[in-house]
CSV table of C-alpha atoms in Angstrom, one decimal:
chain,number,residue,atom,x,y,z
A,1,MET,CA,-111.0,-18.5,52.2
A,2,LYS,CA,-111.3,-18.8,48.3
A,3,HIS,CA,-114.6,-17.5,46.6
A,4,SER,CA,-115.5,-18.5,43.1
A,5,ARG,CA,-116.1,-15.7,40.6
A,6,ARG,CA,-119.6,-16.5,40.5
A,7,GLU,CA,-119.9,-15.6,44.2
A,8,PHE,CA,-118.1,-12.3,43.2
A,9,MET,CA,-120.3,-11.3,40.7
A,10,GLN,CA,-123.5,-12.4,42.1
A,11,GLN,CA,-123.0,-10.4,45.7
A,12,THR,CA,-120.5,-9.0,47.5
A,13,ALA,CA,-120.0,-11.3,50.6
A,14,LEU,CA,-119.3,-9.8,54.0
A,15,ALA,CA,-115.4,-9.5,55.1
A,16,GLY,CA,-115.2,-12.4,57.6
A,17,THR,CA,-111.7,-12.0,58.3
A,18,GLY,CA,-110.7,-8.3,58.3
A,19,VAL,CA,-110.1,-6.2,61.4
A,20,LEU,CA,-112.1,-3.5,62.0
A,21,LEU,CA,-110.8,-0.1,63.0
A,22,THR,CA,-110.5,0.8,66.6
A,23,GLY,CA,-108.4,3.6,66.4
A,24,THR,CA,-105.9,5.7,64.4
A,25,THR,CA,-102.3,5.1,63.7
A,26,PRO,CA,-99.7,7.6,63.1
A,27,LEU,CA,-98.0,7.5,59.5
A,28,LEU,CA,-94.5,6.7,59.9
A,29,ALA,CA,-92.0,9.3,58.4
A,30,ASN,CA,-91.2,8.7,55.0
A,31,ASN,CA,-88.0,7.0,53.9
A,32,PHE,CA,-86.8,7.8,50.3
A,33,ASN,CA,-84.5,5.7,48.4
A,34,SER,CA,-84.4,6.0,44.3
A,35,ASN,CA,-88.1,7.0,44.3
A,36,LYS,CA,-88.8,3.9,46.6
A,37,THR,CA,-91.1,5.0,49.7
A,38,ILE,CA,-91.3,2.5,53.0
A,39,MET,CA,-94.3,2.9,55.0
A,40,LYS,CA,-94.9,0.4,57.6
A,41,GLU,CA,-97.9,1.7,59.3
A,42,ASN,CA,-101.5,2.1,57.9
A,43,ILE,CA,-102.2,5.1,56.2
A,44,LYS,CA,-104.6,7.5,57.1
A,45,SER,CA,-107.4,8.4,54.8
A,46,LYS,CA,-110.7,10.7,54.4
A,47,GLY,CA,-113.6,10.1,52.6
A,48,TYR,CA,-117.2,10.1,51.7
A,49,ALA,CA,-118.9,6.5,52.8
A,50,ALA,CA,-122.2,5.0,52.9
A,51,PHE,CA,-123.4,3.7,56.4
A,52,ASP,CA,-126.4,1.5,55.4
A,53,ALA,CA,-128.5,0.7,52.6
A,54,THR,CA,-130.0,4.5,52.3
A,55,GLY,CA,-127.0,5.0,50.1
A,56,THR,CA,-126.5,8.4,52.2
A,57,LEU,CA,-122.8,9.4,52.0
A,58,LYS,CA,-121.3,11.2,54.9
A,59,PRO,CA,-117.8,12.2,55.8
A,60,TRP,CA,-115.8,9.1,57.2
A,61,GLU,CA,-111.8,8.8,58.6
A,62,PHE,CA,-110.4,5.3,57.9
A,63,GLU,CA,-107.2,3.7,57.2
A,64,ARG,CA,-105.6,2.1,54.1
A,65,ARG,CA,-103.1,-0.6,54.3
A,66,PRO,CA,-99.3,0.3,54.1
A,67,VAL,CA,-97.6,0.6,51.2
A,68,GLY,CA,-96.2,-3.0,50.1
A,69,ASP,CA,-93.5,-3.8,48.0
A,70,ASN,CA,-95.8,-4.1,44.7
A,71,ASP,CA,-98.0,-1.0,46.0
A,72,ILE,CA,-98.4,2.4,45.0
A,73,LEU,CA,-99.8,5.3,47.0
A,74,ILE,CA,-102.2,7.6,44.8
A,75,ASP,CA,-102.8,11.1,46.2
A,76,ILE,CA,-106.1,11.2,44.7
A,77,LYS,CA,-107.3,14.5,42.9
A,78,PHE,CA,-110.5,13.5,41.3
A,79,ALA,CA,-113.1,10.5,41.5
A,80,SER,CA,-116.1,10.1,39.1
A,81,ILE,CA,-119.7,9.0,39.8
A,82,CYS,CA,-120.7,5.8,38.1
A,83,HIS,CA,-124.6,4.5,38.5
A,84,SER,CA,-122.6,1.1,39.9
A,85,ASP,CA,-121.4,3.1,42.8
A,86,ILE,CA,-125.5,3.7,43.9
A,87,HIS,CA,-126.7,0.3,42.9
A,88,GLN,CA,-124.0,-1.1,45.2
A,89,MET,CA,-124.2,1.1,48.3
A,90,LYS,CA,-127.9,0.8,47.9
A,91,GLY,CA,-127.6,-3.1,48.4
A,92,HIS,CA,-129.1,-3.8,45.0
A,93,TRP,CA,-126.3,-6.0,44.2
A,94,GLY,CA,-126.5,-7.9,47.6
A,95,PRO,CA,-125.9,-7.1,50.9
A,96,GLN,CA,-123.0,-5.1,52.0
A,97,GLN,CA,-120.5,-4.5,54.5
A,98,TYR,CA,-120.6,-1.1,55.9
A,99,PRO,CA,-119.0,1.8,56.2
A,100,GLN,CA,-117.9,1.4,52.5
A,101,ILE,CA,-116.5,4.2,50.4
A,102,PRO,CA,-117.6,4.0,46.7
A,103,GLY,CA,-115.8,5.1,43.5
A,104,HIS,CA,-114.0,3.0,41.0
A,105,GLU,CA,-113.3,6.0,38.3
A,106,ILE,CA,-110.2,7.3,40.4
A,107,VAL,CA,-107.2,9.4,38.9
A,108,GLY,CA,-104.5,11.2,40.8
A,109,ILE,CA,-100.5,11.7,41.4
A,110,VAL,CA,-98.2,8.6,42.5
A,111,GLU,CA,-97.1,9.6,46.0
A,112,ALA,CA,-95.3,6.3,47.2
A,113,VAL,CA,-93.9,3.4,45.6
A,114,GLY,CA,-92.9,-0.1,46.9
A,115,LYS,CA,-89.5,-1.4,46.7
A,116,ASN,CA,-90.4,-4.0,43.5
A,117,VAL,CA,-92.4,-1.2,41.9
A,118,THR,CA,-90.9,-0.2,38.5
A,119,LYS,CA,-94.1,0.2,36.4
A,120,PHE,CA,-94.4,3.8,38.3
A,121,LYS,CA,-92.2,6.5,40.1
A,122,ILE,CA,-93.4,9.1,42.5
A,123,GLY,CA,-95.0,12.2,40.8
A,124,ASP,CA,-96.5,10.2,37.9
A,125,ARG,CA,-100.0,10.5,37.0
A,126,ALA,CA,-101.9,7.5,37.5
A,127,GLY,CA,-105.6,5.9,37.5
A,128,VAL,CA,-107.4,3.2,39.1
A,129,GLY,CA,-110.6,1.5,37.7
A,130,CYS,CA,-112.8,-1.2,38.7
A,131,MET,CA,-110.7,-3.8,40.3
A,132,VAL,CA,-107.3,-3.4,42.5
A,133,ASP,CA,-106.4,-7.2,42.6
A,134,SER,CA,-106.4,-10.7,41.5
A,135,CYS,CA,-104.4,-13.9,41.8
A,136,MET,CA,-102.1,-13.0,38.7
A,137,GLU,CA,-101.4,-16.7,38.3
A,138,CYS,CA,-104.1,-17.8,36.3
A,139,ASP,CA,-104.6,-18.2,32.4
A,140,SER,CA,-107.2,-15.4,32.3
A,141,CYS,CA,-104.8,-12.8,34.8
A,142,MET,CA,-101.7,-13.8,33.0
A,143,HIS,CA,-103.3,-12.3,29.6
A,144,GLY,CA,-104.8,-9.4,30.5
A,145,GLU,CA,-108.3,-10.4,31.5
A,146,GLU,CA,-107.8,-10.0,35.6
A,147,HIS,CA,-111.8,-9.5,35.7
A,148,PHE,CA,-112.1,-13.1,35.1
A,149,CYS,CA,-109.9,-14.7,37.3
A,150,GLU,CA,-110.1,-18.3,37.2
A,151,LYS,CA,-109.7,-18.7,41.0
A,152,GLY,CA,-112.4,-16.4,41.6
A,153,GLU,CA,-110.0,-13.5,43.1
A,154,THR,CA,-110.6,-10.7,41.4
A,155,VAL,CA,-111.0,-7.9,44.1
A,156,PHE,CA,-113.1,-5.2,43.1
A,157,THR,CA,-112.5,-1.6,43.9
A,158,TYR,CA,-115.1,-1.3,46.6
A,159,GLY,CA,-116.8,-3.8,49.1
A,160,TYR,CA,-114.9,-7.0,48.3
A,161,PRO,CA,-113.2,-8.9,50.6
A,162,GLU,CA,-109.7,-7.7,51.0
A,163,ALA,CA,-107.6,-9.5,54.0
A,164,SER,CA,-104.8,-6.7,53.5
A,165,SER,CA,-107.6,-3.5,54.1
A,166,PRO,CA,-107.7,-2.5,57.8
A,167,THR,CA,-111.7,-2.7,57.2
A,168,GLY,CA,-111.7,-5.8,55.6
A,169,ILE,CA,-113.2,-4.9,52.4
A,170,SER,CA,-111.7,-2.8,49.7
A,171,GLN,CA,-112.9,0.7,49.9
A,172,GLY,CA,-113.0,3.0,47.0
A,173,GLY,CA,-111.9,6.0,45.5
A,174,TYR,CA,-114.3,8.9,47.1
A,175,ALA,CA,-111.5,9.7,49.2
A,176,SER,CA,-108.1,11.4,49.4
A,177,ASN,CA,-106.0,8.6,48.8
A,178,ILE,CA,-105.7,4.7,47.6
A,179,VAL,CA,-103.4,2.1,48.2
A,180,VAL,CA,-103.3,-0.3,45.0
A,181,ARG,CA,-101.1,-3.1,43.9
A,182,ASP,CA,-98.8,-1.5,41.0
A,183,HIS,CA,-100.4,-4.0,38.2
A,184,PHE,CA,-104.0,-2.5,38.7
A,185,ALA,CA,-103.2,0.9,38.1
A,186,VAL,CA,-102.7,2.8,34.8
A,187,HIS,CA,-100.7,5.5,33.4
A,188,ILE,CA,-102.6,8.9,32.5
A,189,PRO,CA,-101.0,10.6,29.6
A,190,GLU,CA,-100.0,14.3,29.7
A,191,HIS,CA,-102.3,15.3,26.8
A,192,ILE,CA,-105.7,14.3,28.7
A,193,SER,CA,-106.5,16.2,31.9
A,194,LEU,CA,-106.9,14.0,35.1
A,195,GLN,CA,-110.5,15.3,35.5
A,196,GLU,CA,-111.6,14.1,31.9
A,197,ALA,CA,-109.4,11.0,32.2
A,198,ALA,CA,-111.4,9.9,35.4
A,199,PRO,CA,-114.6,8.7,33.8
A,200,LEU,CA,-112.4,6.3,31.0
A,201,LEU,CA,-111.7,4.1,33.9
A,202,CYS,CA,-115.1,2.3,33.9
A,203,ALA,CA,-117.2,4.3,31.6
A,204,GLY,CA,-114.6,4.0,28.9
A,205,ILE,CA,-113.5,0.3,28.9
A,206,THR,CA,-116.7,-1.0,29.7
A,207,THR,CA,-118.2,0.4,26.3
A,208,TYR,CA,-114.9,0.3,24.6
A,209,SER,CA,-113.8,-3.3,25.1
A,210,PRO,CA,-117.2,-4.8,23.5
A,211,LEU,CA,-117.2,-2.1,20.8
A,212,MET,CA,-113.6,-3.4,19.8
A,213,LYS,CA,-114.7,-6.8,20.0
A,214,ALA,CA,-117.8,-6.6,17.9
A,215,GLN,CA,-115.6,-5.4,15.1
A,216,PHE,CA,-117.9,-3.5,13.2
A,217,LYS,CA,-116.5,-2.0,9.8
A,218,ILE,CA,-116.6,1.8,9.0
A,219,GLY,CA,-120.0,2.7,7.7
A,220,ASP,CA,-121.9,-0.3,10.0
A,221,LYS,CA,-125.0,1.2,11.6
A,222,VAL,CA,-124.2,0.6,15.7
A,223,GLY,CA,-127.0,1.7,17.7
A,224,VAL,CA,-126.4,2.8,21.4
A,225,ALA,CA,-129.3,2.9,24.0
A,226,GLY,CA,-129.2,4.6,27.3
A,227,ILE,CA,-127.2,8.0,26.5
A,228,GLY,CA,-125.8,8.7,30.3
A,229,GLY,CA,-122.4,8.2,31.3
A,230,LEU,CA,-121.3,5.1,29.1
A,231,GLY,CA,-123.9,5.5,26.7
A,232,HIS,CA,-122.3,9.0,25.5
A,233,LEU,CA,-118.8,7.8,25.6
A,234,ALA,CA,-119.9,4.7,23.5
A,235,ILE,CA,-121.4,7.1,21.0
A,236,LYS,CA,-118.3,8.9,20.7
A,237,LEU,CA,-116.2,6.0,20.5
A,238,ALA,CA,-118.2,4.3,18.0
A,239,VAL,CA,-118.3,7.4,15.9
A,240,SER,CA,-114.4,7.8,16.2
A,241,LYS,CA,-114.3,4.4,14.7
A,242,GLY,CA,-116.4,5.4,11.4
A,243,ALA,CA,-119.7,3.8,12.7
A,244,GLU,CA,-123.2,5.2,11.3
A,245,VAL,CA,-124.3,5.8,15.1
A,246,TYR,CA,-128.0,5.5,16.1
A,247,ALA,CA,-128.8,6.8,19.6
A,248,PHE,CA,-131.9,5.6,21.4
A,249,THR,CA,-132.9,8.0,24.5
A,250,THR,CA,-135.9,8.5,26.5
A,251,SER,CA,-134.7,11.9,27.6
A,252,PRO,CA,-136.0,14.5,24.9
A,253,GLY,CA,-133.7,16.9,26.3
A,254,LYS,CA,-130.5,15.3,25.6
A,255,VAL,CA,-131.0,15.6,21.7
A,256,ALA,CA,-129.1,18.5,21.0
A,257,ASP,CA,-126.2,17.1,22.7
A,258,ILE,CA,-126.4,13.7,21.1
A,259,LYS,CA,-126.3,15.3,17.5
A,260,SER,CA,-123.1,17.6,18.6
A,261,TRP,CA,-121.3,14.4,19.0
A,262,GLY,CA,-121.7,13.1,15.4
A,263,VAL,CA,-124.9,10.4,15.3
A,264,LYS,CA,-126.4,9.8,12.4
A,265,GLU,CA,-130.0,9.8,14.1
A,266,VAL,CA,-131.4,10.3,17.7
A,267,ILE,CA,-134.4,8.2,18.1
A,268,VAL,CA,-136.5,9.5,21.3
A,269,VAL,CA,-137.9,6.3,22.9
A,270,ASP,CA,-141.9,6.7,24.4
A,271,GLU,CA,-143.6,4.4,25.9
A,272,SER,CA,-145.3,2.9,23.0
A,273,PHE,CA,-141.9,2.4,21.5
A,274,GLY,CA,-143.7,3.5,18.2
A,275,SER,CA,-140.6,5.5,17.3
A,276,MET,CA,-138.4,2.3,17.0
A,277,ASN,CA,-140.6,0.5,14.4
A,278,VAL,CA,-138.7,2.1,11.4
A,279,PHE,CA,-135.6,0.8,12.8
A,280,ALA,CA,-136.6,-3.0,12.9
A,281,LYS,CA,-133.6,-5.2,11.6
A,282,LYS,CA,-131.7,-2.4,10.5
A,283,LEU,CA,-129.0,-2.2,13.0
A,284,ASP,CA,-125.4,-4.4,12.4
A,285,TYR,CA,-124.8,-4.0,16.2
A,286,MET,CA,-126.3,-2.8,19.6
A,287,ILE,CA,-124.8,-1.6,22.8
A,288,CYS,CA,-127.2,-1.1,25.7
A,289,THR,CA,-125.9,0.8,28.7
A,290,ILE,CA,-129.7,1.0,30.7
A,291,PRO,CA,-129.1,0.3,34.2
A,292,TYR,CA,-132.5,-1.1,35.2
A,293,GLN,CA,-135.0,-3.6,34.1
A,294,PHE,CA,-136.5,-2.8,30.9
A,295,ASN,CA,-138.5,-4.0,27.6
A,296,SER,CA,-135.3,-5.1,25.7
A,297,ALA,CA,-137.6,-6.3,22.9
A,298,PRO,CA,-138.0,-3.7,20.7
A,299,TYR,CA,-134.5,-2.8,21.2
A,300,ILE,CA,-133.2,-6.1,20.1
A,301,ALA,CA,-135.6,-6.0,17.2
A,302,CYS,CA,-133.4,-3.0,15.5
A,303,VAL,CA,-130.5,-5.5,15.2
A,304,LYS,CA,-130.6,-7.6,11.7
A,305,PRO,CA,-130.7,-11.2,11.7
A,306,ASN,CA,-127.7,-12.8,13.1
A,307,GLY,CA,-126.3,-9.4,14.4
A,308,HIS,CA,-125.3,-8.8,17.8
A,309,PHE,CA,-126.7,-6.9,20.7
A,310,THR,CA,-124.3,-6.4,23.8
A,311,TYR,CA,-125.8,-5.2,27.5
A,312,VAL,CA,-123.5,-3.6,29.8
A,313,GLY,CA,-125.7,-2.2,32.3
A,314,MET,CA,-126.2,-3.8,35.5
A,315,PRO,CA,-130.1,-3.8,37.1
A,316,ASN,CA,-130.9,-4.8,40.5
A,317,GLY,CA,-130.1,-8.2,41.3
A,318,PHE,CA,-127.9,-8.1,38.0
A,319,GLU,CA,-131.1,-9.7,36.5
A,320,LEU,CA,-132.9,-9.1,33.3
A,321,THR,CA,-136.1,-10.4,32.0
A,322,PHE,CA,-137.0,-10.8,28.5
A,323,SER,CA,-139.3,-12.8,26.4
A,324,ASN,CA,-137.4,-15.8,25.0
A,325,ILE,CA,-139.8,-16.2,21.9
A,326,ASN,CA,-139.0,-12.6,21.0
A,327,LEU,CA,-135.3,-13.4,20.6
A,328,ALA,CA,-135.7,-16.2,19.2
A,329,ALA,CA,-137.8,-14.8,16.3
A,330,THR,CA,-135.3,-11.9,16.0
A,331,ARG,CA,-132.2,-14.2,15.4
A,332,VAL,CA,-129.9,-11.8,17.2
A,333,ASN,CA,-127.1,-12.7,19.1
A,334,PHE,CA,-127.8,-11.5,22.9
A,335,ASN,CA,-124.4,-11.2,24.8
A,336,ALA,CA,-123.4,-9.2,28.0
A,337,SER,CA,-120.2,-7.6,28.9
A,338,LEU,CA,-118.3,-6.6,32.0
A,339,ILE,CA,-115.4,-4.2,31.9
A,340,GLY,CA,-112.1,-4.9,30.4
A,341,GLY,CA,-108.5,-6.1,31.5
A,342,ILE,CA,-105.8,-3.9,32.8
A,343,PRO,CA,-103.7,-3.8,29.6
A,344,GLU,CA,-107.2,-3.1,27.4
A,345,THR,CA,-107.7,0.0,30.2
A,346,GLN,CA,-104.5,1.4,29.5
A,347,GLU,CA,-105.4,0.9,25.8
A,348,VAL,CA,-108.8,3.1,25.6
A,349,VAL,CA,-107.2,5.8,28.0
A,350,HIS,CA,-104.4,6.4,25.3
A,351,TYR,CA,-106.9,6.0,22.5
A,352,CYS,CA,-108.9,8.8,23.9
A,353,ALA,CA,-106.2,11.0,24.8
A,354,ASP,CA,-104.7,10.4,21.3
A,355,ASN,CA,-108.0,11.0,19.7
A,356,GLY,CA,-109.5,14.0,21.4
A,357,ILE,CA,-112.3,11.7,22.7
A,358,ARG,CA,-113.3,13.4,26.0
A,359,PRO,CA,-116.1,12.7,28.3
A,360,ASP,CA,-118.9,15.6,29.3
A,361,ILE,CA,-118.5,16.0,32.9
A,362,GLN,CA,-119.3,18.3,35.8
A,363,MET,CA,-117.6,19.1,38.3
A,364,ILE,CA,-118.6,19.2,41.8
A,365,SER,CA,-117.6,19.2,45.2
A,366,ALA,CA,-117.8,16.3,47.7
A,367,GLU,CA,-120.8,18.0,50.0
A,368,GLN,CA,-122.7,17.6,46.6
A,369,ILE,CA,-122.3,14.2,46.0
A,370,ASN,CA,-125.8,13.0,47.6
A,371,ASP,CA,-127.6,15.6,45.3
A,372,ALA,CA,-125.6,14.3,42.2
A,373,TRP,CA,-126.4,10.9,42.9
A,374,GLU,CA,-130.3,11.8,43.0
A,375,LYS,CA,-129.7,13.7,39.7
A,376,VAL,CA,-128.1,10.3,38.3
A,377,VAL,CA,-130.9,8.4,39.1
A,378,ASN,CA,-133.4,11.1,37.7
A,379,LYS,CA,-131.6,11.1,34.4
A,380,GLU,CA,-130.4,14.6,35.0
A,381,ALA,CA,-126.4,14.0,34.7
A,382,ARG,CA,-124.9,15.6,31.9
A,383,TYR,CA,-123.1,13.2,31.6
A,384,ARG,CA,-120.4,12.1,34.3
A,385,TYR,CA,-120.3,14.0,37.6
A,386,VAL,CA,-116.5,14.4,38.5
A,387,ILE,CA,-115.7,14.9,42.2
A,388,ASP,CA,-113.0,17.0,43.2
A,389,ALA,CA,-110.9,15.1,46.1
A,390,ALA,CA,-109.5,18.4,47.4
A,391,THR,CA,-112.9,19.0,49.3
A,392,PHE,CA,-113.0,15.5,51.0
């Protein structure tokens, strides 16, 4: 069954054609031939899954599809936590099929490759981000924008209908391994640690893509609103490109950290928004990462007339409410951005590796995930939790 892009983006529909797990299947012995591995049976995996809309994660053993001719098998070493994981598991973006393994910031080592694979070999460092398949035939897919597949066949990394999955849906990276079409994996260079590379596969590309498309000049005033996992990387990327960066946060406890990243000024936003008044019409561009409904008017008003405001947060129901008259009165160009295609994802990984841009991470074990999720919601993360997959 074909799904439109709109259907894919607005909700994760229940998979009707998947075969649910009824038992376990032993993995056939590996047959190695010039770094090619043939696996004809489902591959055992284990991880942490949500079983209902409470979003509480528990250990779960499940199966991945066999390694196909164009697939690679990645032994996951680290997976980091994105606020999107929480939104989706709790059903904030629509009904979900459970059990479901979240996680779309995935890094590890290639353990097996299909016979047609030339992009990777066994032993390579590899990463998987927000999507794992698409039609690969339409104009968007053929030009590095697989997330905008014109046939609506983008398969995001977890919770999306996937006929090849033994569970009927894609299962994410809070797990011991993943099988993925080779095109949708990127190389992780040796001069960045795997655990530091993981957040780049969502938080990195989600902020890098719109920042690059904004084409701001050295010295331009760039605002970043919402300083969490995405926002802190947006700051580091914008600073590295020569912007004069202004950070807007509701968390006074983050001020010292934010200043250490090279910003021009930190604005602590209070309920009255009074601290923002002095910045009215001062910024050339603003990127906003706030993942909830919020009063966008004071933020948009900080951008110069005819400037641009990009929203990359994904609130409940994917919906944002704002005053049209306030937006019209500012003459600010309001737009939203999703992620980026595979070529651009590879680009941001290399850019960060080459330029010493590293996310601020906190390492946790699998049994700490639920507590970490609560801290993300309560704005206590500093700034990306990374799970050691050896603890699954």
